[in-house]
XYZ file of N, CA, C and O in Angstrom:
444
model
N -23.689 107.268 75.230
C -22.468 107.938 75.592
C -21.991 108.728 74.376
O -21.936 108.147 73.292
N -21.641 110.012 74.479
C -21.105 110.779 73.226
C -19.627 110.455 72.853
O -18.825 109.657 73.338
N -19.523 111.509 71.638
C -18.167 110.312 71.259
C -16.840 111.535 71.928
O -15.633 111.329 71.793
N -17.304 112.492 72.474
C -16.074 113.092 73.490
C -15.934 112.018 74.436
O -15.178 111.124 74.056
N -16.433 111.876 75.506
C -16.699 111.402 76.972
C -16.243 109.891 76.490
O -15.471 109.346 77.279
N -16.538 109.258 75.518
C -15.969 107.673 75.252
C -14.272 107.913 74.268
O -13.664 106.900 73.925
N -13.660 109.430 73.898
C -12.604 109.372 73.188
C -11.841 109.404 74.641
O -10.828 108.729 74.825
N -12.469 110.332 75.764
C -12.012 110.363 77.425
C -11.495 109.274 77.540
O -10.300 109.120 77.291
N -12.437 108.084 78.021
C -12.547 107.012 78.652
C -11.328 105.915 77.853
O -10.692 105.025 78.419
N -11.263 106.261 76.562
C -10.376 105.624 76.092
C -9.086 105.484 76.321
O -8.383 104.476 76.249
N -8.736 106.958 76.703
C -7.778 108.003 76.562
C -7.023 107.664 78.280
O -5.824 107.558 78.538
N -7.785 107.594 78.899
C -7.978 107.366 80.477
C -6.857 105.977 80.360
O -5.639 105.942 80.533
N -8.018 104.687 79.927
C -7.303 103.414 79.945
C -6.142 102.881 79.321
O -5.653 101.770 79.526
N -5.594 104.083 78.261
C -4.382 103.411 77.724
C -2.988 104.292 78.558
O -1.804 103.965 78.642
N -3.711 105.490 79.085
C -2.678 105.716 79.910
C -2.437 105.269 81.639
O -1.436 105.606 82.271
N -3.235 104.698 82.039
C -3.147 104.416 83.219
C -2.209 103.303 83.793
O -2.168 102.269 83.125
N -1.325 103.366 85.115
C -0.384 102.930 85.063
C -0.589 101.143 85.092
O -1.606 100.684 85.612
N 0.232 100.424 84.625
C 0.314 99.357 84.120
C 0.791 98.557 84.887
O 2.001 98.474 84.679
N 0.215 97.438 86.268
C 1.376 96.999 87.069
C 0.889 95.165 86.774
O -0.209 94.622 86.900
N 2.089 94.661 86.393
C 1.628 93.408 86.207
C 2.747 92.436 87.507
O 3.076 92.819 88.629
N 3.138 90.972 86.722
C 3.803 90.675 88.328
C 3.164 89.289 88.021
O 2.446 88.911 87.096
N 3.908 88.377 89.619
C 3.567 87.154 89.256
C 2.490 86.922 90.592
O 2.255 87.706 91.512
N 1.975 85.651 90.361
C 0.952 85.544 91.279
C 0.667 84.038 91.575
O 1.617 83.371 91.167
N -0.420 83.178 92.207
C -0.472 81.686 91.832
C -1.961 81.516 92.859
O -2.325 82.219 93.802
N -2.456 80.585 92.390
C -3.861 80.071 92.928
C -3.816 78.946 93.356
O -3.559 77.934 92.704
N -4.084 79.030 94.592
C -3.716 77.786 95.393
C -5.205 77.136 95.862
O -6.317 77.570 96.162
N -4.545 75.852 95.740
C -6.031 74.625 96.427
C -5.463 74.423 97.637
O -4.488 73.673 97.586
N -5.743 74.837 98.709
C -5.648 74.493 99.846
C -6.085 72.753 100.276
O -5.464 71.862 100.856
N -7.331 72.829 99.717
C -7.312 71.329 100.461
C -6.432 70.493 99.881
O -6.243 69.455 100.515
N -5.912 70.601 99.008
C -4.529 69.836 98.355
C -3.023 69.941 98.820
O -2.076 69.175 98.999
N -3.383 71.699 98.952
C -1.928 72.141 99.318
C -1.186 72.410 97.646
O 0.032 72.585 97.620
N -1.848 72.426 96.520
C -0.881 72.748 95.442
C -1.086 74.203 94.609
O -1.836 75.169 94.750
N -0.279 73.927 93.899
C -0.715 75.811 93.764
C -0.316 75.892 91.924
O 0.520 75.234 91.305
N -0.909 76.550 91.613
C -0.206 77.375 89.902
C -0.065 78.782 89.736
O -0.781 79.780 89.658
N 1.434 78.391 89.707
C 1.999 79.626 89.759
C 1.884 79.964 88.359
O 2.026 79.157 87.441
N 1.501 81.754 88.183
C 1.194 82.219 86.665
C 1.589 83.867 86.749
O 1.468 84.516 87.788
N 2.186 84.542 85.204
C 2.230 85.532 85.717
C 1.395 85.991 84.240
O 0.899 85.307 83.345
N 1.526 87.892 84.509
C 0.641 88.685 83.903
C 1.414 89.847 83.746
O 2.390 90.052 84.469
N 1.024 90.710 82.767
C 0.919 91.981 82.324
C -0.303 92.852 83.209
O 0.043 94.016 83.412
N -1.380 92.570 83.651
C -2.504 93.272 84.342
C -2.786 92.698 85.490
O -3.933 92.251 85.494
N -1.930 92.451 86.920
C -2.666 91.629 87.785
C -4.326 91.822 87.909
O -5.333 91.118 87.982
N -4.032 92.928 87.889
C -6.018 93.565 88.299
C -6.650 92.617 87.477
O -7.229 91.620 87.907
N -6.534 92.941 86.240
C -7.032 91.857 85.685
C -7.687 90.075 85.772
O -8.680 89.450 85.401
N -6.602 89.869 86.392
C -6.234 88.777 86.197
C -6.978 88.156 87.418
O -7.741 87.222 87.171
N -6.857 88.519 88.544
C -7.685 89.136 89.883
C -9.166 88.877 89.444
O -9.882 87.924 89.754
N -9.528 90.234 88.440
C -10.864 90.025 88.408
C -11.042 88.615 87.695
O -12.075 87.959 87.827
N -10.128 88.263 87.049
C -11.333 86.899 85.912
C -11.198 85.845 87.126
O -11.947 84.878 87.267
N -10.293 86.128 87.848
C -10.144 84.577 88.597
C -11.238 85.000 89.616
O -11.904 84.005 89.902
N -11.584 85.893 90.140
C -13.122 86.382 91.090
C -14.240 86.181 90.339
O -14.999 85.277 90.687
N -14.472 86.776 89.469
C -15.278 86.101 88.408
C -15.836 84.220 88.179
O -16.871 83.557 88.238
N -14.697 84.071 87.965
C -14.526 82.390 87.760
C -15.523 81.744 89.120
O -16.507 81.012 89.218
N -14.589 82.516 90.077
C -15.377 81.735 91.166
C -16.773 81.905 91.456
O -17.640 81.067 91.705
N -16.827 83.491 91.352
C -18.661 83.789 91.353
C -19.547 83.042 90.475
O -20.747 82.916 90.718
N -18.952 82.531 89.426
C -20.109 81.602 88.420
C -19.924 80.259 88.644
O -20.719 79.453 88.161
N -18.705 79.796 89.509
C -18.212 78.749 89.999
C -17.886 77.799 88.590
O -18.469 76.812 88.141
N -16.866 78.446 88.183
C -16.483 78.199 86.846
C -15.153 78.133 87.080
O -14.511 79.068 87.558
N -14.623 76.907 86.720
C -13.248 77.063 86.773
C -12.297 77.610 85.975
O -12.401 77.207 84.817
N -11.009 78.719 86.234
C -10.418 79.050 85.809
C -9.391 78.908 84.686
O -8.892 79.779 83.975
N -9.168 77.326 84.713
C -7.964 76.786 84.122
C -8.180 75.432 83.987
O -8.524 74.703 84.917
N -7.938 74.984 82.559
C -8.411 73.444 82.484
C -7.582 72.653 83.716
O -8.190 72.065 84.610
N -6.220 72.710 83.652
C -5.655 72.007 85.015
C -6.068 71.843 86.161
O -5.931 70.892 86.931
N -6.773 73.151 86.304
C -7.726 73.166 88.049
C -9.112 72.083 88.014
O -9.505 71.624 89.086
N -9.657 71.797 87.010
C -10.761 71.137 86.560
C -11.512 70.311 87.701
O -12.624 70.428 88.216
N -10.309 69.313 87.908
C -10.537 67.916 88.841
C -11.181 68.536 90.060
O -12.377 68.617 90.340
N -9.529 69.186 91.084
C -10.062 69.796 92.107
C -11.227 70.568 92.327
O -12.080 70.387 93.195
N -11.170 71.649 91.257
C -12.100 72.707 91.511
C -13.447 72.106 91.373
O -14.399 72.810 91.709
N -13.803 70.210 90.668
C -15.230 69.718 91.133
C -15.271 69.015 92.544
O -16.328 68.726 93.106
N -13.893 68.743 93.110
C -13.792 67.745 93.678
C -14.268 68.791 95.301
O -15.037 68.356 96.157
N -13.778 69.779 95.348
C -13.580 71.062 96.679
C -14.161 71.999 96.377
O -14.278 72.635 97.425
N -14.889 72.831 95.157
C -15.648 73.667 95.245
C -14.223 74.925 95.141
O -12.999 74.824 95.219
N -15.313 76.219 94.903
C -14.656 77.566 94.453
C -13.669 77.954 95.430
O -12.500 78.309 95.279
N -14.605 77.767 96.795
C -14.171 78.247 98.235
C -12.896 77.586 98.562
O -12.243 78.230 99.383
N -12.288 76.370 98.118
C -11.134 75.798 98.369
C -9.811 76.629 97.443
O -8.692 76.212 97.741
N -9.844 77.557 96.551
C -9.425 78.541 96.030
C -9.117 79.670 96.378
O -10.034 80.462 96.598
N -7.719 80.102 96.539
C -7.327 81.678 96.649
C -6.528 82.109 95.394
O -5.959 81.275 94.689
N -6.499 83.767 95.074
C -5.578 84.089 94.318
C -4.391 84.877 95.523
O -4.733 85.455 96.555
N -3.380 84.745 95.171
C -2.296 85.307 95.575
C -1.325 86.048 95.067
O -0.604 85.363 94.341
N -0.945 87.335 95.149
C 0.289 88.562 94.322
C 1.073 87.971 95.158
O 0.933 87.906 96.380
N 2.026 87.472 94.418
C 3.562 87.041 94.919
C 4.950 88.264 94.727
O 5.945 88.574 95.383
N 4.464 88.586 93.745
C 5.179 90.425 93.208
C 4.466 91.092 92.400
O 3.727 90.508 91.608
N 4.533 92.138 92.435
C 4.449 93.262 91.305
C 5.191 94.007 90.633
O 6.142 94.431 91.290
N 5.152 94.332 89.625
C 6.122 95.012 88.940
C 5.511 96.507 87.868
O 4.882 96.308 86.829
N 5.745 97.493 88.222
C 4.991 98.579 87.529
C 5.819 98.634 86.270
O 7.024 98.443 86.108
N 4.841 98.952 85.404
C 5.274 99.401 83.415
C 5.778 100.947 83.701
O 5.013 101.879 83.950
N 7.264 101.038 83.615
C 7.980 101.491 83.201
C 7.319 102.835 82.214
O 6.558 102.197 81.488
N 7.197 104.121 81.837
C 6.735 105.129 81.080
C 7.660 104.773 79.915
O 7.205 104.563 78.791
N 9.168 104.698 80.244
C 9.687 104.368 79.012
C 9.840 103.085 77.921
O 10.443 102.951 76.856
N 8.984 102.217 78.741
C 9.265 100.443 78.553
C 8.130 100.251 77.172
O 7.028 100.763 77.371
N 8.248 99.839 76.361
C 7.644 99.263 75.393
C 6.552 97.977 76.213
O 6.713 97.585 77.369
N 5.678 97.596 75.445
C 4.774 96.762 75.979
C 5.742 95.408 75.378
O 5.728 94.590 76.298
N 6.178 95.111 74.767
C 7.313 94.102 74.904
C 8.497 93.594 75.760
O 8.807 92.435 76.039
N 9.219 95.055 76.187
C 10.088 94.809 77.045
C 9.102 94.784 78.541
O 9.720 94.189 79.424
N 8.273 95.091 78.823
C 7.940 94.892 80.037
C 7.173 93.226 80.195
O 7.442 92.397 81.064
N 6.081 93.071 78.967
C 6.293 92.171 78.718
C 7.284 90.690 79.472
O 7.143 89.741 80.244
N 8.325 91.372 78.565
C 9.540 90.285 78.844
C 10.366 90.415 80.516
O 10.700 89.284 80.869
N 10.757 91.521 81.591
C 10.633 91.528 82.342
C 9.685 90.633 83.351
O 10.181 90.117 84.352
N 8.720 90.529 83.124
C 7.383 89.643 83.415
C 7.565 88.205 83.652
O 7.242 87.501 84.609
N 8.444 87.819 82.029
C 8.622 86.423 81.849
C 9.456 86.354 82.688
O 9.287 85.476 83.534
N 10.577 87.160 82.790
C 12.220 86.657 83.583
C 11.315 86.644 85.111
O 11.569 85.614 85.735
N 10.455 87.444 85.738
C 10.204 87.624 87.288
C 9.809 86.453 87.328
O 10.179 85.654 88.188
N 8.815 86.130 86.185
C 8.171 84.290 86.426
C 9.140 83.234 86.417
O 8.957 82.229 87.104
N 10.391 83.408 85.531
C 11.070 82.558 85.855
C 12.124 82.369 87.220
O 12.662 81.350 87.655
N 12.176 83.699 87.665
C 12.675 83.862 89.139
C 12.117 82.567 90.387
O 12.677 81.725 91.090
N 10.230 83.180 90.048
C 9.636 82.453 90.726
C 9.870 80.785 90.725
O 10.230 79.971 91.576
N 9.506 80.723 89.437
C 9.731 79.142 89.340
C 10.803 79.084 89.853
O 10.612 78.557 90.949
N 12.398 79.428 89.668
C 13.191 78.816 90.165
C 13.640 78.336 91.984
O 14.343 77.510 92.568
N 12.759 79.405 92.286
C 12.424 80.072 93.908
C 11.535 78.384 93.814
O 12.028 77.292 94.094
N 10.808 78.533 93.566
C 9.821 77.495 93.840
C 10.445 75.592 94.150
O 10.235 74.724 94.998
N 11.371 75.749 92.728
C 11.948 74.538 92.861
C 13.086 74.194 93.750
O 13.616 73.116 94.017
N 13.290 75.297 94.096
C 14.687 74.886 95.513
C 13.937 74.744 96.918
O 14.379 73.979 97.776
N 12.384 75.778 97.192
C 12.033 75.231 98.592
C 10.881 74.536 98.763
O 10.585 74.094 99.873
């Protein structure tokens, strides 16, 4: 690859829009879930698709289940999204992020 076409590609990924948000992966045959949030859902999406294609678990906490039920007993779920702001610093959006997660949690613990 030349070093125009890879200064492109660079150039591409730091401007492209930024939507992060909260989300959670649920064990169905349990019924429990971990709720988590992110700066890149896409991201986050892919490692947890990933995870499952090598049948690798995601998260030491999932450990038990994920030998006990297999990959397939696993979903990921977008609970919200939230797009990065043009004017937002990668901190303040960041922190937006944390407060939506703590929304969630609190959502979580009342129903």
């Amino acid at each position: 690859m030349d070093k125009l076409s890879r200064k492109s590609l660079k150039e591409q990924y730091k401007s492209r829009a930024l939507i992060g948000g909260v989300y959670r992966i649920v064990c169905k045959e349990e019924k429990v879930a971990w709720l988590r949030s992110t700066v890149d859902l896409k991201g986050a999406e892919n490692r947890f698709l990933f995870s499952k294609s090598m049948n690798s678990c995601p998260e030491h906490g999932m450990r038990k289940l994920w030998d006990k039920y297999g990959e397939e007993a696993f979903s990921f779920e977008v609970l919200e999204e939230l797009k990065k702001k043009e004017t937002q610093t990668e901190e303040e959006f960041s922190e937006d992020i944390k407060i939506l997660l703590e929304m969630w949690q609190e959502k979580a613990e009342e129903g």
